[in-house]
Amino acid sequence: MLLKNIHEGLAVPQQFCSCFTVKGDYFFYHYYVDGANDIGWGCGYRSLQTVVSWIICNELHQGLSGVPSIQCIQSKLVEIGDKHESFIGSKEWIGTYEAFLIIDALYKMSCKILHVSCGKELYKVIEILKDHFQNTGSPIMMGGDIDCGSKTILGICHKEDDWWFLVLDPHFSKMKVYNKKQLQDESCVYWKHLSTFDDNSFYNFCIPLGLHQ
């Protein structure tokens, strides 16, 4: 069961100064959400599907008018030459670069890829992300190497020099979901302080910007 906008009603960090979150609707995609058993390898696909659902919900797409299945994503990556044919039906991961290719190829939407060399340098992209949520407001796909689980960033808030990301985590594997509160209690969406990201991991962001001009 797909639920929409599961961050709504989530408490923000105490005494924050300002908060900037996703604009418009999205659906939460996670392990098993469509009955496909992708536990252990599908988090990148699910994060991408969440981002694409925002594109569809807000009618910003050209071309494909639905959220692609995992098989559709794999087939398209083979078609455009990024992957070999053996990729179709495999359990190989995808990351922010593949998300960029899919969003560009299927929805004609431009994206920006940001790279941060380690967790302690995430502060360097704070202003970019803040401006993004103030203006475009799309969800952002985030990945890394040591911290390799894909995430979706739905917002950012701060108190003076303390910053938090609003993280949507696709590593949830229950097929029956009844309400947003259940997902919030399961920590599928939560505020994460920048100091708690892995200092030994690099991080990449795929930021949807808008339709091709």
Coordinates of C-alpha atoms in Angstrom, one line a residue, residues 1-3 6 26-55 67-74 77 87 90-96 98-99 102-103 107 139-143 148-154 168-175 188:
M1 CA 0.0 0.0 0.0
L2 CA 1.4 3.4 -1.1
L3 CA 1.1 6.2 1.4
I6 CA 4.5 10.5 5.3
Y26 CA 5.1 12.2 -3.3
F27 CA 4.5 8.6 -2.5
F28 CA 6.7 6.5 -0.2
Y29 CA 8.3 3.6 -2.0
H30 CA 10.2 1.0 0.0
Y31 CA 11.2 -2.7 0.0
Y32 CA 8.3 -5.0 -1.0
V33 CA 5.9 -2.2 -1.6
D34 CA 4.8 -3.7 -4.9
G35 CA 5.3 -7.3 -3.9
A36 CA 8.8 -7.6 -5.4
N37 CA 11.3 -9.0 -2.9
D38 CA 14.2 -6.5 -3.3
I39 CA 15.4 -6.7 0.3
G40 CA 19.2 -6.0 0.5
W41 CA 19.6 -4.5 -2.9
G42 CA 16.6 -2.4 -4.0
C43 CA 16.9 0.7 -1.8
G44 CA 18.3 2.8 -4.7
Y45 CA 15.4 1.8 -7.0
R46 CA 12.9 2.7 -4.2
S47 CA 14.5 6.1 -3.6
L48 CA 14.3 6.8 -7.3
Q49 CA 10.7 5.7 -7.4
T50 CA 9.9 8.1 -4.6
V51 CA 11.5 11.0 -6.4
V52 CA 9.7 10.0 -9.6
S53 CA 6.4 9.9 -7.8
W54 CA 6.9 13.6 -6.9
I55 CA 7.5 14.3 -10.6
V67 CA 6.4 5.4 -11.9
P68 CA 8.7 2.8 -13.5
S69 CA 9.0 -0.7 -12.0
I70 CA 12.5 -2.1 -11.0
Q71 CA 12.5 -4.1 -14.3
C72 CA 11.6 -1.0 -16.3
I73 CA 14.5 0.9 -14.7
Q74 CA 16.9 -1.9 -15.4
L77 CA 19.6 1.6 -18.3
F87 CA 21.7 -6.3 -15.6
S90 CA 19.7 -8.9 -11.5
K91 CA 20.0 -7.8 -7.9
E92 CA 22.6 -5.1 -8.7
W93 CA 22.3 -1.8 -6.9
I94 CA 21.8 1.6 -8.5
G95 CA 22.9 4.9 -7.2
T96 CA 22.5 8.6 -7.8
E98 CA 21.7 5.9 -12.5
A99 CA 18.8 7.9 -11.0
I102 CA 16.5 7.6 -15.6
I103 CA 15.0 10.9 -14.7
Y107 CA 10.9 12.3 -17.8
P139 CA 12.9 15.2 -3.0
I140 CA 16.6 14.5 -3.3
M141 CA 18.2 11.1 -3.7
M142 CA 21.3 10.6 -1.5
G143 CA 23.8 7.7 -1.6
C148 CA 25.9 2.8 1.1
G149 CA 22.2 2.7 1.9
S150 CA 20.2 4.9 -0.4
K151 CA 18.1 7.7 1.2
T152 CA 15.7 10.4 0.1
I153 CA 16.2 13.9 1.6
L154 CA 12.9 15.6 2.1
L168 CA 13.1 9.1 4.1
D169 CA 14.5 5.6 4.5
P170 CA 13.3 2.9 2.0
H171 CA 14.7 0.0 4.0
F172 CA 11.2 -0.9 5.3
S173 CA 9.9 -4.3 4.3
K174 CA 6.4 -4.7 5.6
M175 CA 3.8 -5.0 2.8
C188 CA 11.0 5.4 8.0

